[in-house]
Tab-separated table of N, CA and C in Angstrom:
chain	number	residue	atom	x	y	z
A	9	UNK	N	-25.908	98.704	-33.725
A	9	UNK	CA	-25.000	98.678	-32.528
A	9	UNK	C	-24.957	97.386	-31.768
A	10	UNK	N	-25.978	96.554	-31.561
A	10	UNK	CA	-25.937	95.441	-31.059
A	10	UNK	C	-24.908	94.469	-31.488
A	11	UNK	N	-24.841	94.519	-32.934
A	11	UNK	CA	-23.948	93.737	-33.481
A	11	UNK	C	-22.356	94.129	-33.320
A	12	UNK	N	-22.213	95.370	-33.094
A	12	UNK	CA	-20.992	95.952	-32.822
A	12	UNK	C	-20.438	95.420	-31.399
A	13	UNK	N	-21.369	95.342	-30.408
A	13	UNK	CA	-20.882	94.885	-29.103
A	13	UNK	C	-20.743	93.184	-29.151
A	14	UNK	N	-21.505	92.547	-30.012
A	14	UNK	CA	-21.346	91.164	-30.121
A	14	UNK	C	-20.009	90.869	-30.693
A	15	UNK	N	-19.512	91.552	-31.678
A	15	UNK	CA	-18.372	91.421	-32.325
A	15	UNK	C	-17.154	91.570	-31.291
A	16	UNK	N	-17.349	92.817	-30.580
A	16	UNK	CA	-16.433	93.189	-29.582
A	16	UNK	C	-16.137	92.141	-28.456
A	17	UNK	N	-17.277	91.587	-28.115
A	17	UNK	CA	-17.188	90.575	-27.350
A	17	UNK	C	-16.669	89.258	-27.598
A	18	UNK	N	-16.714	88.916	-28.939
A	18	UNK	CA	-15.895	87.866	-29.427
A	18	UNK	C	-14.574	88.092	-29.585
A	19	UNK	N	-14.083	89.288	-29.563
A	19	UNK	CA	-12.541	89.597	-29.645
A	19	UNK	C	-11.946	89.587	-28.343
A	20	UNK	N	-12.737	89.737	-27.261
A	20	UNK	CA	-12.163	90.045	-26.021
A	20	UNK	C	-10.984	89.038	-25.529
A	21	UNK	N	-11.225	87.762	-25.564
A	21	UNK	CA	-10.325	86.790	-25.136
A	21	UNK	C	-8.986	86.878	-25.841
A	22	UNK	N	-9.073	87.207	-27.243
A	22	UNK	CA	-7.729	87.418	-27.897
A	22	UNK	C	-7.221	88.902	-27.852
A	23	UNK	N	-7.726	89.653	-26.999
A	23	UNK	CA	-7.313	91.144	-27.132
A	23	UNK	C	-6.170	91.328	-26.237
A	24	UNK	N	-5.777	90.222	-25.504
A	24	UNK	CA	-4.831	90.506	-24.480
A	24	UNK	C	-3.310	90.461	-25.139
A	25	UNK	N	-3.171	91.218	-25.976
A	25	UNK	CA	-1.799	91.398	-26.730
A	25	UNK	C	-1.485	92.590	-26.829
A	26	UNK	N	-0.039	92.991	-26.902
A	26	UNK	CA	0.382	94.435	-27.069
A	26	UNK	C	0.913	94.571	-28.595
A	27	UNK	N	1.047	95.727	-29.048
A	27	UNK	CA	1.655	95.835	-30.432
A	27	UNK	C	3.122	96.042	-30.211
A	28	UNK	N	3.753	95.949	-28.966
A	28	UNK	CA	5.115	96.136	-28.874
A	28	UNK	C	5.594	94.707	-28.257
A	29	UNK	N	6.686	94.215	-28.707
A	29	UNK	CA	7.374	93.060	-28.241
A	29	UNK	C	7.391	93.008	-26.608
A	30	UNK	N	6.937	92.006	-26.060
A	30	UNK	CA	6.876	91.598	-24.644
A	30	UNK	C	6.650	90.186	-24.422
A	31	UNK	N	6.770	89.894	-23.053
A	31	UNK	CA	6.427	88.530	-22.590
A	31	UNK	C	4.935	88.427	-22.556
A	32	UNK	N	4.278	87.606	-23.351
A	32	UNK	CA	2.842	87.563	-23.433
A	32	UNK	C	2.275	86.453	-22.452
A	33	UNK	N	3.081	85.798	-21.763
A	33	UNK	CA	2.621	84.679	-20.803
A	33	UNK	C	1.543	85.130	-19.898
A	34	UNK	N	1.558	86.418	-19.393
A	34	UNK	CA	0.451	86.902	-18.572
A	34	UNK	C	-0.875	86.506	-18.964
A	35	UNK	N	-1.165	86.473	-20.322
A	35	UNK	CA	-2.510	86.405	-20.776
A	35	UNK	C	-3.140	84.957	-20.783
A	36	UNK	N	-2.267	84.168	-20.619
A	36	UNK	CA	-2.799	82.796	-20.325
A	36	UNK	C	-3.742	82.648	-19.139
A	37	UNK	N	-5.001	82.194	-19.333
A	37	UNK	CA	-5.841	82.178	-18.321
A	37	UNK	C	-7.132	82.996	-18.558
A	38	UNK	N	-7.815	83.345	-17.492
A	38	UNK	CA	-9.181	83.932	-17.642
A	38	UNK	C	-9.113	85.512	-17.503
A	39	UNK	N	-9.864	86.175	-18.147
A	39	UNK	CA	-10.153	87.534	-18.258
A	39	UNK	C	-11.622	88.107	-18.117
A	40	UNK	N	-11.811	89.024	-17.242
A	40	UNK	CA	-13.151	89.458	-17.145
A	40	UNK	C	-13.083	91.047	-17.732
A	41	UNK	N	-14.065	91.147	-18.729
A	41	UNK	CA	-14.076	92.453	-19.382
A	41	UNK	C	-15.542	92.942	-19.392
A	42	UNK	N	-15.857	94.249	-18.960
A	42	UNK	CA	-17.124	94.933	-18.819
A	42	UNK	C	-17.083	96.159	-19.508
A	43	UNK	N	-18.096	96.483	-20.335
A	43	UNK	CA	-18.165	97.809	-20.753
A	43	UNK	C	-19.701	98.083	-21.105
A	44	UNK	N	-19.992	99.513	-21.004
A	44	UNK	CA	-21.460	99.932	-21.278
A	44	UNK	C	-21.495	100.915	-22.224
A	45	UNK	N	-22.388	100.870	-23.126
A	45	UNK	CA	-22.467	101.980	-24.185
A	45	UNK	C	-24.096	102.520	-24.447
A	46	UNK	N	-24.178	103.739	-24.597
A	46	UNK	CA	-25.591	104.070	-24.803
A	46	UNK	C	-25.844	103.841	-26.260
A	47	UNK	N	-26.667	103.060	-26.567
A	47	UNK	CA	-27.110	102.633	-28.036
A	47	UNK	C	-28.237	103.331	-28.464
A	48	UNK	N	-28.682	104.619	-27.862
A	48	UNK	CA	-29.794	105.263	-28.441
A	48	UNK	C	-31.051	105.140	-27.873
A	49	UNK	N	-31.946	106.136	-28.086
A	49	UNK	CA	-33.285	106.140	-27.641
A	49	UNK	C	-33.294	105.680	-26.131
A	50	UNK	N	-32.403	106.378	-25.393
A	50	UNK	CA	-32.396	106.139	-23.969
A	50	UNK	C	-32.101	104.728	-23.343
A	51	UNK	N	-31.429	104.073	-24.218
A	51	UNK	CA	-31.113	102.501	-23.838
A	51	UNK	C	-29.572	102.290	-23.798
A	52	UNK	N	-29.184	101.622	-22.855
A	52	UNK	CA	-27.784	101.348	-22.553
A	52	UNK	C	-27.608	99.797	-22.746
A	53	UNK	N	-26.460	99.470	-23.418
A	53	UNK	CA	-26.264	98.117	-23.584
A	53	UNK	C	-24.853	97.775	-22.683
A	54	UNK	N	-25.069	96.750	-21.747
A	54	UNK	CA	-23.817	96.344	-20.951
A	54	UNK	C	-23.358	95.069	-21.559
A	55	UNK	N	-22.002	94.924	-21.491
A	55	UNK	CA	-21.457	93.499	-22.004
A	55	UNK	C	-20.448	93.203	-21.082
A	56	UNK	N	-20.629	91.990	-20.523
A	56	UNK	CA	-19.693	91.403	-19.609
A	56	UNK	C	-19.233	90.096	-20.184
A	57	UNK	N	-17.938	89.788	-20.111
A	57	UNK	CA	-17.436	88.573	-20.805
A	57	UNK	C	-16.389	88.026	-19.833
A	58	UNK	N	-16.388	86.831	-19.620
A	58	UNK	CA	-15.170	86.075	-18.958
A	58	UNK	C	-14.624	85.193	-20.124
A	59	UNK	N	-13.298	85.294	-20.513
A	59	UNK	CA	-12.860	84.675	-21.502
A	59	UNK	C	-11.523	83.952	-21.046
A	60	UNK	N	-11.164	82.816	-21.686
A	60	UNK	CA	-9.971	82.010	-21.279
A	60	UNK	C	-9.277	82.026	-22.587
A	61	UNK	N	-7.966	82.401	-22.610
A	61	UNK	CA	-7.084	82.527	-23.699
A	61	UNK	C	-5.838	81.611	-23.560
A	62	UNK	N	-5.517	80.764	-24.621
A	62	UNK	CA	-4.394	79.911	-24.538
A	62	UNK	C	-3.478	80.207	-25.555
A	63	UNK	N	-2.324	80.371	-25.274
A	63	UNK	CA	-1.227	80.746	-26.149
A	63	UNK	C	-0.782	79.397	-26.745
A	64	UNK	N	-0.858	78.302	-26.115
A	64	UNK	CA	-0.387	77.040	-26.530
A	64	UNK	C	-1.249	76.654	-27.864
A	65	UNK	N	-2.654	76.808	-27.827
A	65	UNK	CA	-3.390	76.313	-28.753
A	65	UNK	C	-3.926	77.350	-29.682
A	66	UNK	N	-3.518	78.647	-29.294
A	66	UNK	CA	-3.975	79.858	-30.179
A	66	UNK	C	-5.470	79.730	-30.205
A	67	UNK	N	-6.309	79.435	-29.126
A	67	UNK	CA	-7.675	79.472	-29.146
A	67	UNK	C	-8.048	80.305	-27.808
A	68	UNK	N	-9.290	80.823	-28.034
A	68	UNK	CA	-9.935	81.425	-26.846
A	68	UNK	C	-11.303	80.914	-26.765
A	69	UNK	N	-12.069	81.145	-25.528
A	69	UNK	CA	-13.308	80.685	-25.240
A	69	UNK	C	-13.962	81.841	-24.366
A	70	UNK	N	-15.148	82.245	-24.771
A	70	UNK	CA	-15.889	83.276	-23.971
A	70	UNK	C	-17.303	82.909	-23.493
A	71	UNK	N	-17.481	83.364	-22.447
A	71	UNK	CA	-18.988	83.510	-21.952
A	71	UNK	C	-19.364	84.762	-21.734
A	72	UNK	N	-20.413	85.235	-22.531
A	72	UNK	CA	-20.707	86.774	-22.587
A	72	UNK	C	-22.226	86.958	-22.213
A	73	UNK	N	-22.380	87.846	-21.310
A	73	UNK	CA	-23.872	88.290	-21.145
A	73	UNK	C	-23.917	89.716	-21.536
A	74	UNK	N	-25.114	89.883	-22.293
A	74	UNK	CA	-25.309	91.184	-22.799
A	74	UNK	C	-26.620	91.594	-21.858
A	75	UNK	N	-26.597	92.880	-21.479
A	75	UNK	CA	-27.798	93.319	-20.793
A	75	UNK	C	-28.073	94.759	-21.129
A	76	UNK	N	-29.376	94.816	-21.656
A	76	UNK	CA	-30.106	95.967	-22.269
A	76	UNK	C	-31.035	96.594	-21.305
A	77	UNK	N	-31.011	97.976	-21.159
A	77	UNK	CA	-31.923	98.402	-20.206
A	77	UNK	C	-32.297	99.804	-20.613
A	78	UNK	N	-33.329	100.384	-20.264
A	78	UNK	CA	-33.649	101.751	-20.544
A	78	UNK	C	-33.095	102.558	-19.365
A	79	UNK	N	-32.623	103.658	-19.637
A	79	UNK	CA	-31.825	104.542	-18.546
A	79	UNK	C	-32.819	104.869	-17.580
A	80	UNK	N	-34.107	105.196	-17.842
A	80	UNK	CA	-34.884	105.734	-16.817
A	80	UNK	C	-35.531	104.652	-15.783
A	81	UNK	N	-35.168	103.285	-16.088
A	81	UNK	CA	-35.559	102.236	-15.363
A	81	UNK	C	-34.725	100.982	-15.621
A	82	UNK	N	-33.421	101.078	-14.971
A	82	UNK	CA	-32.339	100.074	-15.285
A	82	UNK	C	-32.760	98.700	-14.612
A	83	UNK	N	-33.699	98.561	-13.669
A	83	UNK	CA	-34.095	97.380	-13.230
A	83	UNK	C	-34.870	96.299	-14.108
A	84	UNK	N	-35.550	96.951	-15.087
A	84	UNK	CA	-36.121	96.320	-16.093
A	84	UNK	C	-35.048	96.028	-17.396
A	85	UNK	N	-34.802	94.697	-17.553
A	85	UNK	CA	-33.817	94.436	-18.460
A	85	UNK	C	-34.101	93.309	-19.420
A	86	UNK	N	-33.248	93.202	-20.502
A	86	UNK	CA	-33.521	92.244	-21.480
A	86	UNK	C	-31.900	91.647	-21.490
A	87	UNK	N	-31.798	90.388	-21.286
A	87	UNK	CA	-30.518	89.695	-21.128
A	87	UNK	C	-30.243	88.547	-22.062
A	88	UNK	N	-29.178	88.486	-22.773
A	88	UNK	CA	-28.833	87.432	-23.639
A	88	UNK	C	-27.544	86.813	-23.095
A	89	UNK	N	-27.257	85.545	-23.213
A	89	UNK	CA	-26.173	84.789	-22.732
A	89	UNK	C	-25.564	84.054	-24.029
A	90	UNK	N	-24.389	84.050	-24.245
A	90	UNK	CA	-23.779	83.453	-25.447
A	90	UNK	C	-22.246	82.827	-25.047
A	91	UNK	N	-22.077	81.662	-25.471
A	91	UNK	CA	-20.623	81.017	-25.415
A	91	UNK	C	-20.095	80.784	-26.648
A	92	UNK	N	-18.816	81.277	-26.922
A	92	UNK	CA	-18.239	81.055	-28.220
A	92	UNK	C	-16.691	80.631	-28.195
A	93	UNK	N	-16.135	80.437	-29.265
A	93	UNK	CA	-14.614	80.050	-29.180
A	93	UNK	C	-14.032	80.592	-30.528
A	94	UNK	N	-12.876	80.859	-30.623
A	94	UNK	CA	-12.403	81.282	-31.794
A	94	UNK	C	-10.850	80.910	-31.826
A	95	UNK	N	-10.312	81.118	-33.018
A	95	UNK	CA	-8.741	80.954	-33.248
A	95	UNK	C	-8.235	82.241	-33.298
A	96	UNK	N	-6.810	82.422	-33.113
A	96	UNK	CA	-6.281	83.886	-33.371
A	96	UNK	C	-4.815	83.588	-33.904
A	97	UNK	N	-4.217	84.600	-34.335
A	97	UNK	CA	-2.848	84.735	-34.667
A	97	UNK	C	-2.458	86.108	-34.310
A	98	UNK	N	-1.139	86.250	-34.217
A	98	UNK	CA	-0.528	87.490	-33.934
A	98	UNK	C	0.331	87.877	-35.049
A	99	UNK	N	0.038	89.190	-35.637
A	99	UNK	CA	0.800	89.595	-36.778
A	99	UNK	C	1.013	91.030	-36.647
A	100	UNK	N	2.163	91.491	-36.826
A	100	UNK	CA	2.511	93.090	-36.886
A	100	UNK	C	1.934	93.682	-35.663
A	101	UNK	N	1.973	92.996	-34.560
A	101	UNK	CA	1.533	93.606	-33.308
A	101	UNK	C	0.046	93.592	-33.041
A	102	UNK	N	-0.537	92.979	-34.029
A	102	UNK	CA	-2.047	92.995	-33.802
A	102	UNK	C	-2.593	91.448	-33.626
A	103	UNK	N	-3.730	91.379	-32.836
A	103	UNK	CA	-4.258	90.164	-32.662
A	103	UNK	C	-5.439	89.968	-33.883
A	104	UNK	N	-5.302	88.869	-34.682
A	104	UNK	CA	-6.299	88.634	-35.718
A	104	UNK	C	-7.221	87.246	-35.267
A	105	UNK	N	-8.360	87.594	-35.031
A	105	UNK	CA	-9.205	86.429	-34.600
A	105	UNK	C	-10.205	85.954	-35.661
A	106	UNK	N	-10.234	84.680	-35.706
A	106	UNK	CA	-11.161	84.245	-36.779
A	106	UNK	C	-11.662	82.968	-36.264
A	107	UNK	N	-12.543	82.318	-37.326
A	107	UNK	CA	-12.957	80.863	-37.124
A	107	UNK	C	-13.935	80.969	-35.773
A	108	UNK	N	-14.758	81.795	-35.835
A	108	UNK	CA	-15.705	81.994	-34.552
A	108	UNK	C	-16.752	80.699	-34.695
A	109	UNK	N	-17.069	80.263	-33.422
A	109	UNK	CA	-17.866	79.055	-33.284
A	109	UNK	C	-18.845	79.419	-32.067
A	110	UNK	N	-20.386	79.288	-32.227
A	110	UNK	CA	-21.205	79.636	-31.128
A	110	UNK	C	-21.379	78.168	-30.599
A	111	UNK	N	-21.363	78.088	-29.274
A	111	UNK	CA	-21.595	76.725	-28.553
A	111	UNK	C	-22.791	76.792	-27.997
A	112	UNK	N	-23.271	77.976	-27.454
A	112	UNK	CA	-24.838	77.915	-26.779
A	112	UNK	C	-25.040	79.358	-26.803
A	113	UNK	N	-26.461	79.628	-26.773
A	113	UNK	CA	-26.868	80.943	-26.530
A	113	UNK	C	-28.365	80.763	-26.101
A	114	UNK	N	-28.790	81.857	-25.153
A	114	UNK	CA	-30.043	81.644	-24.534
A	114	UNK	C	-30.527	83.040	-24.278
A	115	UNK	N	-31.872	83.358	-24.269
A	115	UNK	CA	-32.415	84.464	-23.751
A	115	UNK	C	-32.626	84.124	-22.336
A	116	UNK	N	-32.108	84.998	-21.523
A	116	UNK	CA	-32.309	84.780	-20.011
A	116	UNK	C	-33.508	85.419	-19.498
A	117	UNK	N	-33.697	86.758	-19.998
A	117	UNK	CA	-35.022	87.499	-19.671
A	117	UNK	C	-35.193	88.546	-20.718
A	118	UNK	N	-36.326	88.793	-20.787
A	118	UNK	CA	-36.910	89.928	-21.864
A	118	UNK	C	-37.849	90.860	-21.296
A	119	UNK	N	-37.632	91.650	-20.170
A	119	UNK	CA	-38.410	92.571	-19.631
A	119	UNK	C	-38.866	93.636	-20.684
A	120	UNK	N	-38.008	94.015	-21.551
A	120	UNK	CA	-38.282	95.105	-22.554
A	120	UNK	C	-38.827	94.545	-23.686
A	121	UNK	N	-39.287	93.346	-23.876
A	121	UNK	CA	-39.943	92.677	-25.074
A	121	UNK	C	-39.215	93.014	-26.399
A	122	UNK	N	-37.727	92.916	-26.377
A	122	UNK	CA	-36.949	93.292	-27.415
A	122	UNK	C	-36.336	92.205	-28.186
A	123	UNK	N	-36.386	91.030	-27.698
A	123	UNK	CA	-35.899	89.650	-28.251
A	123	UNK	C	-37.020	88.674	-28.407
A	124	UNK	N	-36.704	87.796	-29.278
A	124	UNK	CA	-37.523	86.403	-29.512
A	124	UNK	C	-36.127	85.523	-29.700
A	125	UNK	N	-36.506	84.231	-29.532
A	125	UNK	CA	-35.557	83.170	-29.602
A	125	UNK	C	-34.888	83.301	-30.945
A	126	UNK	N	-35.575	83.472	-31.999
A	126	UNK	CA	-35.031	83.772	-33.309
A	126	UNK	C	-33.957	84.921	-33.333
A	127	UNK	N	-34.459	85.993	-32.675
A	127	UNK	CA	-33.382	87.068	-32.429
A	127	UNK	C	-32.293	86.807	-31.890
A	128	UNK	N	-32.277	85.931	-30.842
A	128	UNK	CA	-31.119	85.503	-30.027
A	128	UNK	C	-30.243	84.784	-30.837
A	129	UNK	N	-30.876	83.774	-31.657
A	129	UNK	CA	-30.099	82.877	-32.431
A	129	UNK	C	-29.282	83.842	-33.614
A	130	UNK	N	-30.001	84.757	-34.090
A	130	UNK	CA	-29.346	85.713	-35.249
A	130	UNK	C	-28.279	86.261	-34.529
A	131	UNK	N	-28.548	86.855	-33.296
A	131	UNK	CA	-27.443	87.798	-32.618
A	131	UNK	C	-26.308	86.912	-32.264
A	132	UNK	N	-26.556	85.635	-31.978
A	132	UNK	CA	-25.482	84.819	-31.342
A	132	UNK	C	-24.767	84.027	-32.516
A	133	UNK	N	-25.384	84.064	-33.884
A	133	UNK	CA	-24.774	83.383	-34.946
A	133	UNK	C	-23.376	83.683	-35.032
A	134	UNK	N	-23.103	84.957	-34.939
A	134	UNK	CA	-21.706	85.625	-35.122
A	134	UNK	C	-21.356	85.642	-36.603
A	135	UNK	N	-20.141	85.830	-36.741
A	135	UNK	CA	-19.546	86.001	-38.074
A	135	UNK	C	-18.239	85.084	-38.384
A	136	UNK	N	-18.542	83.735	-38.130
A	136	UNK	CA	-17.522	82.801	-38.322
A	136	UNK	C	-16.644	82.962	-39.503
A	137	UNK	N	-17.049	83.413	-40.443
A	137	UNK	CA	-16.036	83.596	-41.818
A	137	UNK	C	-15.348	84.994	-41.914
A	138	UNK	N	-15.472	85.801	-40.794
A	138	UNK	CA	-14.991	86.867	-40.798
A	138	UNK	C	-13.701	86.956	-39.832
A	139	UNK	N	-12.797	88.052	-39.994
A	139	UNK	CA	-11.728	88.188	-39.147
A	139	UNK	C	-11.987	89.576	-38.417
A	140	UNK	N	-11.478	89.573	-37.245
A	140	UNK	CA	-11.590	90.712	-36.389
A	140	UNK	C	-10.240	91.065	-35.889
A	141	UNK	N	-9.840	92.293	-35.801
A	141	UNK	CA	-8.435	92.874	-35.381
A	141	UNK	C	-8.477	93.491	-34.293
A	142	UNK	N	-7.480	93.383	-33.271
A	142	UNK	CA	-7.613	94.244	-31.945
A	142	UNK	C	-6.240	94.617	-31.702
A	143	UNK	N	-6.176	95.342	-30.797
A	143	UNK	CA	-4.810	95.745	-30.183
A	143	UNK	C	-5.083	95.910	-28.724
A	144	UNK	N	-4.096	95.821	-27.849
A	144	UNK	CA	-4.230	96.129	-26.366
A	144	UNK	C	-3.287	96.991	-25.770
A	145	UNK	N	-3.616	97.829	-24.760
A	145	UNK	CA	-2.773	98.679	-24.051
A	145	UNK	C	-2.832	98.078	-22.756
A	146	UNK	N	-1.642	97.420	-22.470
A	146	UNK	CA	-1.382	96.801	-21.192
A	146	UNK	C	-1.036	97.845	-20.077
A	147	UNK	N	-1.992	97.704	-18.980
A	147	UNK	CA	-1.777	98.541	-17.764
A	147	UNK	C	-0.970	98.046	-16.694
A	148	UNK	N	-1.050	96.765	-16.349
A	148	UNK	CA	-0.243	95.949	-15.600
A	148	UNK	C	-0.426	94.656	-15.809
A	149	UNK	N	0.117	93.648	-15.094
A	149	UNK	CA	0.005	92.325	-15.291
A	149	UNK	C	-1.477	91.764	-15.131
A	150	UNK	N	-2.251	92.572	-14.496
A	150	UNK	CA	-3.652	92.137	-14.297
A	150	UNK	C	-4.726	92.836	-14.838
A	151	UNK	N	-4.275	93.892	-15.733
A	151	UNK	CA	-5.400	94.805	-16.309
A	151	UNK	C	-4.892	95.122	-17.651
A	152	UNK	N	-5.801	95.350	-18.571
A	152	UNK	CA	-5.390	95.927	-20.042
A	152	UNK	C	-6.821	96.481	-20.529
A	153	UNK	N	-6.412	97.388	-21.533
A	153	UNK	CA	-7.529	97.890	-22.366
A	153	UNK	C	-7.670	97.424	-23.596
A	154	UNK	N	-8.734	96.813	-24.130
A	154	UNK	CA	-8.896	96.265	-25.502
A	154	UNK	C	-9.449	97.420	-26.436
A	155	UNK	N	-8.628	97.380	-27.678
A	155	UNK	CA	-9.084	98.479	-28.602
A	155	UNK	C	-9.365	97.741	-29.896
A	156	UNK	N	-10.598	98.020	-30.467
A	156	UNK	CA	-10.820	97.341	-31.862
A	156	UNK	C	-10.016	98.051	-32.977
A	157	UNK	N	-9.642	97.403	-34.058
A	157	UNK	CA	-8.941	98.065	-35.153
A	157	UNK	C	-9.811	97.850	-36.228
A	158	UNK	N	-10.358	98.832	-36.994
A	158	UNK	CA	-9.984	100.217	-36.686
A	158	UNK	C	-10.415	100.826	-35.546
A	159	UNK	N	-9.779	101.831	-34.872
A	159	UNK	CA	-10.236	102.454	-33.735
A	159	UNK	C	-11.407	103.342	-33.922
A	160	UNK	N	-12.508	102.864	-33.225
A	160	UNK	CA	-14.048	103.516	-33.121
A	160	UNK	C	-14.208	104.394	-32.030
A	161	UNK	N	-13.114	104.490	-31.143
A	161	UNK	CA	-13.428	105.084	-29.950
A	161	UNK	C	-13.787	104.190	-28.816
A	162	UNK	N	-13.962	103.011	-29.020
A	162	UNK	CA	-14.334	102.033	-28.095
A	162	UNK	C	-13.300	101.492	-27.173
A	163	UNK	N	-13.350	101.425	-25.983
A	163	UNK	CA	-12.211	100.893	-25.169
A	163	UNK	C	-12.896	100.026	-24.274
A	164	UNK	N	-12.334	98.881	-23.996
A	164	UNK	CA	-12.990	97.888	-23.085
A	164	UNK	C	-11.885	97.316	-21.989
A	165	UNK	N	-12.303	97.906	-20.754
A	165	UNK	CA	-11.331	97.464	-19.561
A	165	UNK	C	-11.465	96.021	-19.175
A	166	UNK	N	-10.291	95.394	-19.117
A	166	UNK	CA	-10.319	94.021	-18.758
A	166	UNK	C	-9.414	93.676	-17.568
A	167	UNK	N	-9.724	92.625	-16.668
A	167	UNK	CA	-9.011	92.372	-15.432
A	167	UNK	C	-8.878	90.916	-15.361
A	168	UNK	N	-7.724	90.541	-14.880
A	168	UNK	CA	-7.400	89.032	-14.740
A	168	UNK	C	-8.430	88.605	-13.687
A	169	UNK	N	-9.020	87.267	-13.869
A	169	UNK	CA	-9.706	86.423	-12.868
A	169	UNK	C	-8.766	85.461	-12.359
A	170	UNK	N	-8.733	85.496	-10.990
A	170	UNK	CA	-7.883	84.653	-10.351
A	170	UNK	C	-8.618	83.299	-9.750
């Protein structure tokens, strides 16, 4: 489940496209996306990403914070921070992201004793050789919902950062 959220976070900057023809210039700039998911055993994983997307270079850059906590004690957390970049193309109304690169990662804190520096490196290593596909449902010029393809029921709300 952690790997799923890592992969979703990598996709977020490139999510800002629709499967229908439209002016895509609104996605130029910064987006903040936040989602939470129950990952089992009374544990929740929150993912918050601020991503910058460029249509000119077909590249995106993300700063992602993953916060894991037990539902009975949300003040006690384990937190990982990761910075990545990727390339993307738009084909058949879908965004295909590839060539992921990790620029930095660090364990912020580990109150739950779930991570070691080696675990953080593994988690942050990413999947540079894989391609990830997404589609977006635009709500308005400042908001959209990201949907991974194939659709696994995960939706990620994103808002423009001004």
